mmCIF file with all atom_site columns, C-alpha atoms in Angstrom:
data_model
loop_
_atom_site.group_PDB
_atom_site.id
_atom_site.type_symbol
_atom_site.label_atom_id
_atom_site.label_alt_id
_atom_site.label_comp_id
_atom_site.label_asym_id
_atom_site.label_entity_id
_atom_site.label_seq_id
_atom_site.pdbx_PDB_ins_code
_atom_site.Cartn_x
_atom_site.Cartn_y
_atom_site.Cartn_z
_atom_site.occupancy
_atom_site.B_iso_or_equiv
_atom_site.pdbx_formal_charge
_atom_site.auth_seq_id
_atom_site.auth_comp_id
_atom_site.auth_asym_id
_atom_site.auth_atom_id
_atom_site.pdbx_PDB_model_num
ATOM 1   C CA . UNK W 1 1   ? 19.807  -43.290 28.471 1.00 50.00 ? 30  UNK W CA 1
ATOM 2   C CA . UNK W 1 2   ? 21.959  -41.908 31.234 1.00 47.00 ? 31  UNK W CA 1
ATOM 3   C CA . UNK W 1 3   ? 20.050  -44.043 33.761 1.00 49.00 ? 32  UNK W CA 1
ATOM 4   C CA . UNK W 1 4   ? 22.320  -47.032 32.971 1.00 46.00 ? 33  UNK W CA 1
ATOM 5   C CA . UNK W 1 5   ? 24.256  -46.860 36.221 1.00 44.00 ? 34  UNK W CA 1
ATOM 6   C CA . UNK W 1 6   ? 21.329  -48.082 38.349 1.00 45.00 ? 35  UNK W CA 1
ATOM 7   C CA . UNK W 1 7   ? 21.860  -51.636 39.481 1.00 45.00 ? 36  UNK W CA 1
ATOM 8   C CA . UNK W 1 8   ? 19.249  -53.714 41.230 1.00 42.00 ? 37  UNK W CA 1
ATOM 9   C CA . UNK W 1 9   ? 19.768  -57.061 42.883 1.00 42.00 ? 38  UNK W CA 1
ATOM 10  C CA . UNK W 1 10  ? 16.485  -58.616 41.753 1.00 45.00 ? 39  UNK W CA 1
ATOM 11  C CA . UNK W 1 11  ? 13.727  -58.130 39.220 1.00 44.00 ? 40  UNK W CA 1
ATOM 12  C CA . UNK W 1 12  ? 11.159  -57.651 41.965 1.00 41.00 ? 41  UNK W CA 1
ATOM 13  C CA . UNK W 1 13  ? 12.978  -54.538 43.141 1.00 43.00 ? 42  UNK W CA 1
ATOM 14  C CA . UNK W 1 14  ? 13.034  -53.021 39.658 1.00 45.00 ? 43  UNK W CA 1
ATOM 15  C CA . UNK W 1 15  ? 10.185  -50.868 38.476 1.00 50.00 ? 44  UNK W CA 1
ATOM 16  C CA . UNK W 1 16  ? 8.891   -50.873 34.953 1.00 46.00 ? 45  UNK W CA 1
ATOM 17  C CA . UNK W 1 17  ? 10.410  -48.188 32.799 1.00 48.00 ? 46  UNK W CA 1
ATOM 18  C CA . UNK W 1 18  ? 10.306  -48.537 29.037 1.00 46.00 ? 47  UNK W CA 1
ATOM 19  C CA . UNK W 1 19  ? 13.494  -47.551 27.246 1.00 50.00 ? 48  UNK W CA 1
ATOM 20  C CA . UNK W 1 20  ? 13.413  -43.900 26.215 1.00 55.00 ? 49  UNK W CA 1
ATOM 21  C CA . UNK W 1 21  ? 14.247  -44.831 22.667 1.00 80.00 ? 50  UNK W CA 1
ATOM 22  C CA . UNK W 1 22  ? 12.833  -48.158 21.528 1.00 86.00 ? 51  UNK W CA 1
ATOM 23  C CA . UNK W 1 23  ? 15.598  -48.717 18.976 1.00 92.00 ? 52  UNK W CA 1
ATOM 24  C CA . UNK W 1 24  ? 18.452  -48.458 21.515 1.00 94.00 ? 53  UNK W CA 1
ATOM 25  C CA . UNK W 1 25  ? 18.070  -52.001 22.937 1.00 95.00 ? 54  UNK W CA 1
ATOM 26  C CA . UNK W 1 26  ? 18.218  -53.356 19.387 1.00 95.00 ? 55  UNK W CA 1
ATOM 27  C CA . UNK W 1 27  ? 21.419  -51.415 18.683 1.00 96.00 ? 56  UNK W CA 1
ATOM 28  C CA . UNK W 1 28  ? 22.977  -52.723 21.885 1.00 97.00 ? 57  UNK W CA 1
ATOM 29  C CA . UNK W 1 29  ? 21.854  -56.263 21.105 1.00 96.00 ? 58  UNK W CA 1
ATOM 30  C CA . UNK W 1 30  ? 23.432  -55.970 17.652 1.00 95.00 ? 59  UNK W CA 1
ATOM 31  C CA . UNK W 1 31  ? 26.743  -55.122 19.318 1.00 97.00 ? 60  UNK W CA 1
ATOM 32  C CA . UNK W 1 32  ? 26.548  -57.738 22.056 1.00 94.00 ? 61  UNK W CA 1
ATOM 33  C CA . UNK W 1 33  ? 28.579  -60.457 20.354 1.00 90.00 ? 62  UNK W CA 1
ATOM 34  C CA . UNK W 1 34  ? 30.290  -58.649 17.498 1.00 93.00 ? 63  UNK W CA 1
ATOM 35  C CA . UNK W 1 35  ? 31.916  -55.308 16.892 1.00 95.00 ? 64  UNK W CA 1
ATOM 36  C CA . UNK W 1 36  ? 30.675  -53.693 13.712 1.00 94.00 ? 65  UNK W CA 1
ATOM 37  C CA . UNK W 1 37  ? 30.402  -50.469 11.794 1.00 93.00 ? 66  UNK W CA 1
ATOM 38  C CA . UNK W 1 38  ? 27.287  -48.344 11.463 1.00 94.00 ? 67  UNK W CA 1
ATOM 39  C CA . UNK W 1 39  ? 26.225  -49.738 8.109  1.00 93.00 ? 68  UNK W CA 1
ATOM 40  C CA . UNK W 1 40  ? 26.209  -53.296 9.504  1.00 94.00 ? 69  UNK W CA 1
ATOM 41  C CA . UNK W 1 41  ? 24.168  -52.096 12.513 1.00 96.00 ? 70  UNK W CA 1
ATOM 42  C CA . UNK W 1 42  ? 21.728  -50.482 10.081 1.00 94.00 ? 71  UNK W CA 1
ATOM 43  C CA . UNK W 1 43  ? 21.378  -53.782 8.206  1.00 94.00 ? 72  UNK W CA 1
ATOM 44  C CA . UNK W 1 44  ? 20.767  -55.672 11.442 1.00 94.00 ? 73  UNK W CA 1
ATOM 45  C CA . UNK W 1 45  ? 18.105  -53.181 12.516 1.00 93.00 ? 74  UNK W CA 1
ATOM 46  C CA . UNK W 1 46  ? 16.354  -53.694 9.201  1.00 92.00 ? 75  UNK W CA 1
ATOM 47  C CA . UNK W 1 47  ? 16.557  -57.463 9.786  1.00 93.00 ? 76  UNK W CA 1
ATOM 48  C CA . UNK W 1 48  ? 14.820  -56.878 13.143 1.00 91.00 ? 77  UNK W CA 1
ATOM 49  C CA . UNK W 1 49  ? 11.973  -55.182 11.250 1.00 89.00 ? 78  UNK W CA 1
ATOM 50  C CA . UNK W 1 50  ? 12.806  -51.480 11.449 1.00 87.00 ? 79  UNK W CA 1
ATOM 51  C CA . UNK W 1 51  ? 11.928  -50.602 7.878  1.00 82.00 ? 80  UNK W CA 1
ATOM 52  C CA . UNK W 1 52  ? 12.584  -46.866 7.883  1.00 83.00 ? 81  UNK W CA 1
ATOM 53  C CA . UNK W 1 53  ? 15.787  -45.866 9.600  1.00 84.00 ? 82  UNK W CA 1
ATOM 54  C CA . UNK W 1 54  ? 17.485  -42.614 8.780  1.00 88.00 ? 83  UNK W CA 1
ATOM 55  C CA . UNK W 1 55  ? 21.222  -43.297 8.564  1.00 91.00 ? 84  UNK W CA 1
ATOM 56  C CA . UNK W 1 56  ? 22.045  -39.841 9.962  1.00 93.00 ? 85  UNK W CA 1
ATOM 57  C CA . UNK W 1 57  ? 19.818  -40.450 12.997 1.00 91.00 ? 86  UNK W CA 1
ATOM 58  C CA . UNK W 1 58  ? 21.487  -43.812 13.582 1.00 94.00 ? 87  UNK W CA 1
ATOM 59  C CA . UNK W 1 59  ? 24.937  -42.225 13.680 1.00 95.00 ? 88  UNK W CA 1
ATOM 60  C CA . UNK W 1 60  ? 23.668  -39.500 16.024 1.00 95.00 ? 89  UNK W CA 1
ATOM 61  C CA . UNK W 1 61  ? 22.278  -42.220 18.315 1.00 95.00 ? 90  UNK W CA 1
ATOM 62  C CA . UNK W 1 62  ? 25.581  -44.085 18.199 1.00 97.00 ? 91  UNK W CA 1
ATOM 63  C CA . UNK W 1 63  ? 27.466  -40.907 19.153 1.00 97.00 ? 92  UNK W CA 1
ATOM 64  C CA . UNK W 1 64  ? 25.031  -40.321 22.025 1.00 96.00 ? 93  UNK W CA 1
ATOM 65  C CA . UNK W 1 65  ? 25.408  -43.922 23.181 1.00 97.00 ? 94  UNK W CA 1
ATOM 66  C CA . UNK W 1 66  ? 29.160  -43.380 23.141 1.00 97.00 ? 95  UNK W CA 1
ATOM 67  C CA . UNK W 1 67  ? 28.814  -40.198 25.214 1.00 98.00 ? 96  UNK W CA 1
ATOM 68  C CA . UNK W 1 68  ? 26.679  -42.191 27.654 1.00 97.00 ? 97  UNK W CA 1
ATOM 69  C CA . UNK W 1 69  ? 29.486  -44.818 27.758 1.00 98.00 ? 98  UNK W CA 1
ATOM 70  C CA . UNK W 1 70  ? 27.143  -47.574 26.556 1.00 98.00 ? 99  UNK W CA 1
ATOM 71  C CA . UNK W 1 71  ? 29.224  -48.161 23.418 1.00 98.00 ? 100 UNK W CA 1
ATOM 72  C CA . UNK W 1 72  ? 32.748  -47.299 22.365 1.00 98.00 ? 101 UNK W CA 1
ATOM 73  C CA . UNK W 1 73  ? 34.245  -46.910 18.940 1.00 97.00 ? 102 UNK W CA 1
ATOM 74  C CA . UNK W 1 74  ? 37.596  -46.900 17.236 1.00 96.00 ? 103 UNK W CA 1
ATOM 75  C CA . UNK W 1 75  ? 38.728  -46.251 13.706 1.00 95.00 ? 104 UNK W CA 1
ATOM 76  C CA . UNK W 1 76  ? 39.349  -49.266 11.480 1.00 92.00 ? 105 UNK W CA 1
ATOM 77  C CA . UNK W 1 77  ? 41.942  -48.553 8.804  1.00 89.00 ? 106 UNK W CA 1
ATOM 78  C CA . UNK W 1 78  ? 42.659  -52.179 7.925  1.00 89.00 ? 107 UNK W CA 1
ATOM 79  C CA . UNK W 1 79  ? 40.611  -52.153 4.711  1.00 86.00 ? 108 UNK W CA 1
ATOM 80  C CA . UNK W 1 80  ? 41.190  -50.151 1.572  1.00 90.00 ? 109 UNK W CA 1
ATOM 81  C CA . UNK W 1 81  ? 39.240  -46.932 1.329  1.00 89.00 ? 110 UNK W CA 1
ATOM 82  C CA . UNK W 1 82  ? 38.255  -44.501 4.035  1.00 90.00 ? 111 UNK W CA 1
ATOM 83  C CA . UNK W 1 83  ? 38.549  -45.468 7.687  1.00 91.00 ? 112 UNK W CA 1
ATOM 84  C CA . UNK W 1 84  ? 35.375  -46.744 9.336  1.00 92.00 ? 113 UNK W CA 1
ATOM 85  C CA . UNK W 1 85  ? 34.268  -46.497 12.927 1.00 95.00 ? 114 UNK W CA 1
ATOM 86  C CA . UNK W 1 86  ? 33.849  -49.875 14.546 1.00 96.00 ? 115 UNK W CA 1
ATOM 87  C CA . UNK W 1 87  ? 31.418  -49.876 17.484 1.00 98.00 ? 116 UNK W CA 1
ATOM 88  C CA . UNK W 1 88  ? 31.447  -52.248 20.440 1.00 97.00 ? 117 UNK W CA 1
ATOM 89  C CA . UNK W 1 89  ? 29.393  -52.704 23.582 1.00 98.00 ? 118 UNK W CA 1
ATOM 90  C CA . UNK W 1 90  ? 30.847  -51.562 26.912 1.00 98.00 ? 119 UNK W CA 1
ATOM 91  C CA . UNK W 1 91  ? 30.210  -53.120 30.330 1.00 97.00 ? 120 UNK W CA 1
ATOM 92  C CA . UNK W 1 92  ? 27.789  -50.252 31.064 1.00 97.00 ? 121 UNK W CA 1
ATOM 93  C CA . UNK W 1 93  ? 26.057  -51.001 27.754 1.00 97.00 ? 122 UNK W CA 1
ATOM 94  C CA . UNK W 1 94  ? 25.720  -54.645 28.731 1.00 97.00 ? 123 UNK W CA 1
ATOM 95  C CA . UNK W 1 95  ? 24.114  -53.639 32.032 1.00 97.00 ? 124 UNK W CA 1
ATOM 96  C CA . UNK W 1 96  ? 21.768  -51.214 30.302 1.00 96.00 ? 125 UNK W CA 1
ATOM 97  C CA . UNK W 1 97  ? 20.790  -53.945 27.823 1.00 96.00 ? 126 UNK W CA 1
ATOM 98  C CA . UNK W 1 98  ? 19.879  -56.229 30.742 1.00 95.00 ? 127 UNK W CA 1
ATOM 99  C CA . UNK W 1 99  ? 17.695  -53.457 32.179 1.00 93.00 ? 128 UNK W CA 1
ATOM 100 C CA . UNK W 1 100 ? 16.045  -53.054 28.780 1.00 92.00 ? 129 UNK W CA 1
ATOM 101 C CA . UNK W 1 101 ? 15.378  -56.787 28.583 1.00 94.00 ? 130 UNK W CA 1
ATOM 102 C CA . UNK W 1 102 ? 13.541  -56.711 31.902 1.00 92.00 ? 131 UNK W CA 1
ATOM 103 C CA . UNK W 1 103 ? 11.570  -53.636 30.861 1.00 89.00 ? 132 UNK W CA 1
ATOM 104 C CA . UNK W 1 104 ? 10.677  -55.112 27.471 1.00 91.00 ? 133 UNK W CA 1
ATOM 105 C CA . UNK W 1 105 ? 9.604   -58.406 29.090 1.00 93.00 ? 134 UNK W CA 1
ATOM 106 C CA . UNK W 1 106 ? 7.297   -56.449 31.355 1.00 92.00 ? 135 UNK W CA 1
ATOM 107 C CA . UNK W 1 107 ? 6.029   -54.395 28.432 1.00 90.00 ? 136 UNK W CA 1
ATOM 108 C CA . UNK W 1 108 ? 5.407   -57.602 26.451 1.00 94.00 ? 137 UNK W CA 1
ATOM 109 C CA . UNK W 1 109 ? 3.352   -58.951 29.361 1.00 95.00 ? 138 UNK W CA 1
ATOM 110 C CA . UNK W 1 110 ? 1.232   -55.800 29.357 1.00 95.00 ? 139 UNK W CA 1
ATOM 111 C CA . UNK W 1 111 ? 0.746   -56.076 25.576 1.00 93.00 ? 140 UNK W CA 1
ATOM 112 C CA . UNK W 1 112 ? -0.186  -59.761 25.882 1.00 95.00 ? 141 UNK W CA 1
ATOM 113 C CA . UNK W 1 113 ? -2.860  -58.855 28.437 1.00 95.00 ? 142 UNK W CA 1
ATOM 114 C CA . UNK W 1 114 ? -4.149  -56.061 26.198 1.00 94.00 ? 143 UNK W CA 1
ATOM 115 C CA . UNK W 1 115 ? -4.461  -58.326 23.165 1.00 93.00 ? 144 UNK W CA 1
ATOM 116 C CA . UNK W 1 116 ? -6.053  -61.074 25.240 1.00 93.00 ? 145 UNK W CA 1
ATOM 117 C CA . UNK W 1 117 ? -8.759  -58.687 26.460 1.00 93.00 ? 146 UNK W CA 1
ATOM 118 C CA . UNK W 1 118 ? -9.125  -57.165 22.987 1.00 91.00 ? 147 UNK W CA 1
ATOM 119 C CA . UNK W 1 119 ? -9.455  -60.568 21.310 1.00 91.00 ? 148 UNK W CA 1
ATOM 120 C CA . UNK W 1 120 ? -12.002 -61.767 23.871 1.00 89.00 ? 149 UNK W CA 1
ATOM 121 C CA . UNK W 1 121 ? -14.111 -58.654 23.275 1.00 88.00 ? 150 UNK W CA 1
ATOM 122 C CA . UNK W 1 122 ? -14.502 -59.449 19.586 1.00 82.00 ? 151 UNK W CA 1
ATOM 123 C CA . UNK W 1 123 ? -14.567 -63.232 19.628 1.00 76.00 ? 152 UNK W CA 1
ATOM 124 C CA . UNK W 1 124 ? -17.747 -65.071 20.532 1.00 67.00 ? 153 UNK W CA 1
ATOM 125 C CA . UNK W 1 125 ? -17.307 -68.165 22.651 1.00 63.00 ? 154 UNK W CA 1
ATOM 126 C CA . UNK W 1 126 ? -18.104 -71.453 20.895 1.00 63.00 ? 155 UNK W CA 1
ATOM 127 C CA . UNK W 1 127 ? -20.389 -72.731 23.654 1.00 60.00 ? 156 UNK W CA 1
ATOM 128 C CA . UNK W 1 128 ? -22.960 -69.965 23.074 1.00 53.00 ? 157 UNK W CA 1
ATOM 129 C CA . UNK W 1 129 ? -23.413 -71.180 19.482 1.00 55.00 ? 158 UNK W CA 1
ATOM 130 C CA . UNK W 1 130 ? -24.272 -74.650 20.740 1.00 57.00 ? 159 UNK W CA 1
ATOM 131 C CA . UNK W 1 131 ? -26.934 -73.229 23.071 1.00 57.00 ? 160 UNK W CA 1
ATOM 132 C CA . UNK W 1 132 ? -28.460 -71.248 20.190 1.00 57.00 ? 161 UNK W CA 1
ATOM 133 C CA . UNK W 1 133 ? -28.576 -74.392 18.021 1.00 59.00 ? 162 UNK W CA 1
ATOM 134 C CA . UNK W 1 134 ? -30.313 -76.337 20.809 1.00 58.00 ? 163 UNK W CA 1
ATOM 135 C CA . UNK W 1 135 ? -32.977 -73.634 21.138 1.00 59.00 ? 164 UNK W CA 1
ATOM 136 C CA . UNK W 1 136 ? -33.677 -73.773 17.382 1.00 59.00 ? 165 UNK W CA 1
ATOM 137 C CA . UNK W 1 137 ? -34.234 -77.572 17.507 1.00 56.00 ? 166 UNK W CA 1
#
């Protein structure tokens, strides 16, 4: 995660590097337009499809992201009850998210190619059936 300070002028100059922790880009994306507390981030991650997220691990990741200056937090005491940490995305976090987007786009392209090859290996082309039917006639 500490690689967020690299800045490249174009996609062609960037090399593919998958995010070290796949969940991090989703956390950063959750914070892109709104500041929220950990429980709300947890809910958003579940909405993205992460079905098993340990709440303790999430808060450890958020603390690490804060140490890496990708997010910042402050205590919210405006509501009744205990104070809650409200997390927000920093400029460095925004830049890191952009890097993740490029990396994930590249990774998606690789996966698309994999599934295309995989599907073609197990799917018989329609035109070979027609040839077989002609031979039987």
